[in-house]
mmCIF file of C-alpha atoms and ligand atoms in Angstrom:
data_model
loop_
_atom_site.group_PDB
_atom_site.id
_atom_site.type_symbol
_atom_site.label_atom_id
_atom_site.label_comp_id
_atom_site.label_asym_id
_atom_site.label_seq_id
_atom_site.Cartn_x
_atom_site.Cartn_y
_atom_site.Cartn_z
ATOM 1 C CA UNK R 18 -28.167 58.093 220.076
ATOM 2 C CA UNK R 19 -25.415 60.802 218.513
ATOM 3 C CA UNK R 20 -23.892 62.577 220.277
ATOM 4 C CA UNK R 21 -24.405 64.343 223.191
ATOM 5 C CA UNK R 22 -24.581 67.753 223.155
ATOM 6 C CA UNK R 23 -21.441 70.088 223.834
ATOM 7 C CA UNK R 24 -19.416 67.277 222.830
ATOM 8 C CA UNK R 25 -16.554 66.922 220.762
ATOM 9 C CA UNK R 26 -17.374 64.268 217.657
ATOM 10 C CA UNK R 27 -14.238 63.159 214.982
ATOM 11 C CA UNK R 28 -14.744 62.398 211.489
ATOM 12 C CA UNK R 29 -12.599 62.622 207.956
ATOM 13 C CA UNK R 30 -11.812 66.103 206.829
ATOM 14 C CA UNK R 31 -14.082 66.341 203.582
ATOM 15 C CA UNK R 32 -13.705 68.441 200.355
ATOM 16 C CA UNK R 33 -16.668 70.685 201.655
ATOM 17 C CA UNK R 34 -13.910 71.412 204.599
ATOM 18 C CA UNK R 35 -11.451 73.831 202.751
ATOM 19 C CA UNK R 36 -12.647 77.312 202.985
ATOM 20 C CA UNK R 37 -12.229 76.951 207.092
ATOM 21 C CA UNK R 38 -9.617 74.769 206.587
ATOM 22 C CA UNK R 39 -8.201 78.045 204.186
ATOM 23 C CA UNK R 40 -10.062 80.328 207.410
ATOM 24 C CA UNK R 41 -8.478 78.578 210.301
ATOM 25 C CA UNK R 42 -4.693 79.062 208.784
ATOM 26 C CA UNK R 43 -5.550 82.749 208.624
ATOM 27 C CA UNK R 44 -6.194 83.070 212.608
ATOM 28 C CA UNK R 45 -3.494 84.732 214.921
ATOM 29 C CA UNK R 46 -3.284 82.245 217.703
ATOM 30 C CA UNK R 47 -3.076 79.555 214.543
ATOM 31 C CA UNK R 48 -0.518 80.973 212.605
ATOM 32 C CA UNK R 49 1.066 81.920 216.286
ATOM 33 C CA UNK R 50 1.367 77.773 216.878
ATOM 34 C CA UNK R 51 2.944 77.222 213.421
ATOM 35 C CA UNK R 52 5.792 79.365 212.935
ATOM 36 C CA UNK R 53 7.434 81.702 214.597
ATOM 37 C CA UNK R 54 8.396 84.335 212.162
ATOM 38 C CA UNK R 55 6.101 86.648 212.959
ATOM 39 C CA UNK R 56 5.493 88.560 209.364
ATOM 40 C CA UNK R 57 3.698 85.279 208.474
ATOM 41 C CA UNK R 58 0.227 85.793 207.301
ATOM 42 C CA UNK R 59 -0.876 82.075 207.095
ATOM 43 C CA UNK R 60 -0.478 78.854 209.321
ATOM 44 C CA UNK R 61 1.168 75.387 207.320
ATOM 45 C CA UNK R 62 2.784 77.224 204.722
ATOM 46 C CA UNK R 63 0.814 77.914 203.018
ATOM 47 C CA UNK R 64 -0.593 73.610 201.933
ATOM 48 C CA UNK R 65 -2.935 72.737 199.303
ATOM 49 C CA UNK R 66 -6.252 71.915 201.292
ATOM 50 C CA UNK R 67 -8.118 69.518 198.589
ATOM 51 C CA UNK R 68 -4.856 67.734 197.556
ATOM 52 C CA UNK R 69 -4.174 66.615 201.246
ATOM 53 C CA UNK R 70 -7.343 65.576 201.732
ATOM 54 C CA UNK R 71 -7.940 63.620 198.099
ATOM 55 C CA UNK R 72 -4.391 62.436 198.892
ATOM 56 C CA UNK R 73 -5.570 61.250 202.788
ATOM 57 C CA UNK R 74 -3.854 57.002 203.134
ATOM 58 C CA UNK R 75 -4.128 55.609 205.928
ATOM 59 C CA UNK R 76 -0.364 56.904 206.701
ATOM 60 C CA UNK R 77 -1.441 60.316 206.818
ATOM 61 C CA UNK R 78 -4.725 61.763 207.370
ATOM 62 C CA UNK R 79 -7.373 64.808 208.208
ATOM 63 C CA UNK R 80 -10.383 64.710 211.254
ATOM 64 C CA UNK R 81 -12.242 67.954 212.164
ATOM 65 C CA UNK R 82 -14.079 68.161 215.497
ATOM 66 C CA UNK R 83 -17.235 69.887 216.041
ATOM 67 C CA UNK R 84 -19.648 70.498 218.950
ATOM 68 C CA UNK R 85 -22.556 70.542 217.788
ATOM 69 C CA UNK R 86 -22.524 69.621 214.476
ATOM 70 C CA UNK R 87 -20.300 73.061 214.190
ATOM 71 C CA UNK R 88 -16.766 72.482 213.104
ATOM 72 C CA UNK R 89 -14.412 73.757 215.331
ATOM 73 C CA UNK R 90 -10.687 72.671 214.712
ATOM 74 C CA UNK R 91 -8.667 70.358 213.156
ATOM 75 C CA UNK R 92 -5.803 67.636 213.754
ATOM 76 C CA UNK R 93 -3.905 65.459 211.510
ATOM 77 C CA UNK R 94 -2.629 62.123 212.528
ATOM 78 C CA UNK R 95 0.479 59.891 210.003
ATOM 79 C CA UNK R 96 2.744 57.375 210.342
ATOM 80 C CA UNK R 97 5.606 59.450 210.663
ATOM 81 C CA UNK R 98 7.836 56.173 208.689
ATOM 82 C CA UNK R 99 5.516 55.958 206.297
ATOM 83 C CA UNK R 100 4.942 59.771 205.484
ATOM 84 C CA UNK R 101 6.057 60.562 201.739
ATOM 85 C CA UNK R 102 7.660 63.800 202.799
ATOM 86 C CA UNK R 103 9.171 61.919 205.517
ATOM 87 C CA UNK R 104 8.943 65.117 207.349
ATOM 88 C CA UNK R 105 10.605 63.445 210.463
ATOM 89 C CA UNK R 106 12.818 61.323 208.357
ATOM 90 C CA UNK R 107 14.996 58.002 210.755
ATOM 91 C CA UNK R 108 11.932 57.706 213.049
ATOM 92 C CA UNK R 109 11.153 54.530 214.548
ATOM 93 C CA UNK R 110 8.280 52.104 212.933
ATOM 94 C CA UNK R 111 5.241 52.296 214.728
ATOM 95 C CA UNK R 112 3.984 55.095 215.691
ATOM 96 C CA UNK R 113 1.974 58.303 215.046
ATOM 97 C CA UNK R 114 2.577 61.535 215.407
ATOM 98 C CA UNK R 115 -0.443 63.884 215.964
ATOM 99 C CA UNK R 116 -1.105 67.720 215.505
ATOM 100 C CA UNK R 117 -4.083 69.594 216.058
ATOM 101 C CA UNK R 118 -5.194 73.192 216.396
ATOM 102 C CA UNK R 119 -8.788 74.214 217.083
ATOM 103 C CA UNK R 120 -9.140 77.078 214.870
ATOM 104 C CA UNK R 121 -12.343 78.552 216.317
ATOM 105 C CA UNK R 122 -11.107 81.054 219.530
ATOM 106 C CA UNK R 123 -13.760 80.102 221.374
ATOM 107 C CA UNK R 124 -13.538 77.309 221.425
ATOM 108 C CA UNK R 125 -10.069 76.970 223.059
ATOM 109 C CA UNK R 126 -9.604 76.110 226.749
ATOM 110 C CA UNK R 127 -12.568 73.989 227.354
ATOM 111 C CA UNK R 128 -11.490 71.526 226.898
ATOM 112 C CA UNK R 129 -12.412 70.753 223.508
ATOM 113 C CA UNK R 130 -8.497 69.852 222.439
ATOM 114 C CA UNK R 131 -8.561 67.604 225.327
ATOM 115 C CA UNK R 132 -10.571 64.725 224.202
ATOM 116 C CA UNK R 133 -10.053 65.584 220.635
ATOM 117 C CA UNK R 134 -6.709 63.993 221.603
ATOM 118 C CA UNK R 135 -8.076 61.390 224.601
ATOM 119 C CA UNK R 136 -9.983 60.199 220.766
ATOM 120 C CA UNK R 137 -7.799 59.524 218.843
ATOM 121 C CA UNK R 138 -4.347 58.507 221.300
ATOM 122 C CA UNK R 139 -6.959 55.624 221.969
ATOM 123 C CA UNK R 140 -7.805 55.054 218.626
ATOM 124 C CA UNK R 141 -4.376 54.945 217.785
ATOM 125 C CA UNK R 142 -3.709 52.492 220.495
ATOM 126 C CA UNK R 143 -6.685 50.547 219.772
ATOM 127 C CA UNK R 144 -4.231 48.693 216.769
ATOM 128 C CA UNK R 145 -1.358 46.638 219.090
ATOM 129 C CA UNK R 146 1.116 47.541 216.996
ATOM 130 C CA UNK R 147 1.658 50.299 217.617
ATOM 131 C CA UNK R 148 4.363 51.473 220.262
ATOM 132 C CA UNK R 149 3.988 55.755 220.997
ATOM 133 C CA UNK R 150 2.671 58.570 219.601
ATOM 134 C CA UNK R 151 5.284 61.192 219.066
ATOM 135 C CA UNK R 152 3.688 65.432 218.611
ATOM 136 C CA UNK R 153 6.725 68.248 217.646
ATOM 137 C CA UNK R 154 5.479 71.809 219.128
ATOM 138 C CA UNK R 155 7.323 74.579 218.679
ATOM 139 C CA UNK R 156 9.751 75.594 221.835
ATOM 140 C CA UNK R 157 8.158 78.551 222.392
ATOM 141 C CA UNK R 158 4.825 77.192 222.591
ATOM 142 C CA UNK R 159 4.443 76.383 226.305
ATOM 143 C CA UNK R 160 0.990 76.680 226.931
ATOM 144 C CA UNK R 161 0.829 73.965 224.343
ATOM 145 C CA UNK R 162 3.268 71.722 226.197
ATOM 146 C CA UNK R 163 1.685 72.692 228.746
ATOM 147 C CA UNK R 164 -1.990 70.704 227.697
ATOM 148 C CA UNK R 165 0.867 67.931 226.385
ATOM 149 C CA UNK R 166 2.666 66.870 229.178
ATOM 150 C CA UNK R 167 -0.891 67.175 231.402
ATOM 151 C CA UNK R 168 -1.976 64.094 228.787
ATOM 152 C CA UNK R 169 1.200 62.714 229.313
ATOM 153 C CA UNK R 170 3.700 63.227 226.803
ATOM 154 C CA UNK R 171 7.097 63.580 227.723
ATOM 155 C CA UNK R 172 10.061 66.257 226.196
ATOM 156 C CA UNK R 173 11.612 64.389 224.489
ATOM 157 C CA UNK R 174 14.444 67.306 223.281
ATOM 158 C CA UNK R 175 14.799 70.252 221.210
ATOM 159 C CA UNK R 176 15.432 69.765 217.043
ATOM 160 C CA UNK R 177 14.506 72.306 214.488
ATOM 161 C CA UNK R 178 12.203 71.141 211.844
ATOM 162 C CA UNK R 179 12.657 73.563 208.128
ATOM 163 C CA UNK R 180 14.110 76.066 210.059
ATOM 164 C CA UNK R 181 11.475 75.384 213.500
ATOM 165 C CA UNK R 182 12.434 75.491 216.505
ATOM 166 C CA UNK R 183 10.663 72.303 218.179
ATOM 167 C CA UNK R 184 10.762 70.643 221.855
ATOM 168 C CA UNK R 185 9.603 66.745 220.667
ATOM 169 C CA UNK R 186 7.308 64.469 223.178
ATOM 170 C CA UNK R 187 6.353 61.844 223.337
ATOM 171 C CA UNK R 188 4.270 58.884 224.855
ATOM 172 C CA UNK R 189 4.285 56.073 225.396
ATOM 173 C CA UNK R 190 1.897 52.829 225.056
ATOM 174 C CA UNK R 191 2.760 51.704 228.773
ATOM 175 C CA UNK R 192 2.486 55.782 230.311
ATOM 176 C CA UNK R 193 -1.365 56.082 228.228
ATOM 177 C CA UNK R 194 -2.260 53.350 229.872
ATOM 178 C CA UNK R 195 -1.638 53.340 233.489
ATOM 179 C CA UNK R 196 -3.170 56.728 232.816
ATOM 180 C CA UNK R 197 -6.330 55.762 231.827
HETATM 181 C C1 COA T 211 -2.901 73.375 222.087
HETATM 182 C C2 COA T 211 -5.201 73.254 222.189
HETATM 183 C C3 COA T 211 -5.021 72.274 220.632
HETATM 184 C C4 COA T 211 -5.338 72.872 223.703
HETATM 185 O O1 COA T 211 -6.672 72.690 223.251
HETATM 186 P P1 COA T 211 -7.994 72.650 224.437
HETATM 187 O O2 COA T 211 -9.194 73.085 223.817
HETATM 188 O O3 COA T 211 -7.397 74.996 224.098
HETATM 189 O O4 COA T 211 -7.378 73.333 225.586
HETATM 190 P P2 COA T 211 -7.847 72.797 227.152
HETATM 191 O O5 COA T 211 -9.485 72.901 227.402
HETATM 192 O O6 COA T 211 -7.862 70.819 226.512
HETATM 193 O O7 COA T 211 -6.976 72.490 227.764
HETATM 194 C C5 COA T 211 -6.563 73.661 228.302
HETATM 195 C C6 COA T 211 -5.073 73.897 228.304
HETATM 196 O O8 COA T 211 -5.164 73.618 227.049
HETATM 197 C C7 COA T 211 -3.578 75.272 226.435
HETATM 198 N N1 COA T 211 -3.751 75.817 225.929
HETATM 199 C C8 COA T 211 -5.122 77.119 225.851
HETATM 200 N N2 COA T 211 -5.566 77.605 226.269
HETATM 201 C C9 COA T 211 -4.386 77.709 224.904
HETATM 202 C C10 COA T 211 -3.923 78.241 223.434
HETATM 203 N N3 COA T 211 -4.683 79.043 223.261
HETATM 204 N N4 COA T 211 -2.614 77.711 221.911
HETATM 205 C C11 COA T 211 -2.141 76.961 223.301
HETATM 206 N N5 COA T 211 -2.493 76.152 224.075
HETATM 207 C C12 COA T 211 -3.503 76.227 224.494
HETATM 208 C C13 COA T 211 -3.122 75.078 227.816
HETATM 209 O O9 COA T 211 -1.795 74.522 228.753
HETATM 210 C C14 COA T 211 -3.873 75.317 228.950
HETATM 211 O O10 COA T 211 -4.221 74.560 230.426
HETATM 212 P P3 COA T 211 -4.280 75.838 231.859
HETATM 213 O O11 COA T 211 -5.221 76.136 232.095
HETATM 214 O O12 COA T 211 -2.751 75.436 232.056
HETATM 215 O O13 COA T 211 -3.814 77.336 230.745
HETATM 216 C C15 COA T 211 -5.616 74.696 220.909
HETATM 217 O O14 COA T 211 -5.077 75.984 222.968
HETATM 218 C C16 COA T 211 -5.549 75.838 220.314
HETATM 219 O O15 COA T 211 -5.930 74.058 219.370
HETATM 220 N N6 COA T 211 -4.268 76.651 220.934
HETATM 221 C C17 COA T 211 -3.841 77.179 219.103
HETATM 222 C C18 COA T 211 -3.731 76.210 218.581
HETATM 223 C C19 COA T 211 -1.645 75.153 219.962
HETATM 224 O O16 COA T 211 -1.434 76.105 219.680
HETATM 225 N N7 COA T 211 -2.495 73.328 218.398
HETATM 226 C C20 COA T 211 -1.076 73.353 219.042
HETATM 227 C C21 COA T 211 0.179 73.389 218.581
HETATM 228 S S1 COA T 211 1.544 72.530 218.675
#
């Protein structure tokens, strides 16, 4: 049986997704979630998507969300300790870090993001060694803070990542289990 209509499904990103990932990088609402620089014209610092996808592994991979077979957004899931760029710096083992962006404007605010996060969080905690999930929304992205906090994430604190002023949030396994 396939998914029910209008349900969000997640699948690994492939090289065929490079054009749509590039298109989403130029969407103003995606740029706004990636940087406070008002002059930015792309999100994610001109990420080389083909390289990201071919280099994917257990410690760093991208997923594409689809509704009725149409790609609407993407997620990145990393193990922040093992991920090669060490974006998160010194971190404890057994964490996952998640990024999420819905690229198609008409797909915002319909519950798809909540479903995408729920699926990935469930998957992360299905590994009994995972202790918590961390995320780094911009401090300015208060819409996203509300979204994450409704899922159970709690504020850890402000932190600068490559000059971006972020408000790190964390979801512990016990918090998630108590809510499920
Ligand atoms: C954040 C995001 C993934 C949420 O997914 P969604 O499907 O839009 O959200 P849902 O419908 O499940 O939940 C609604 C909540 O999402 C948040 N939200 C809605 N539109 C949003 C937007 N354009 N930007 C950021 N957050 C938004 C709000 O908290 C909203 O709750 P509200 O009713 O209290 O305003 C999605 O809005 C998005 O991709 N936004 C742009 C990129 C972004 O901000 N990503 C997060 C980077 S840290």
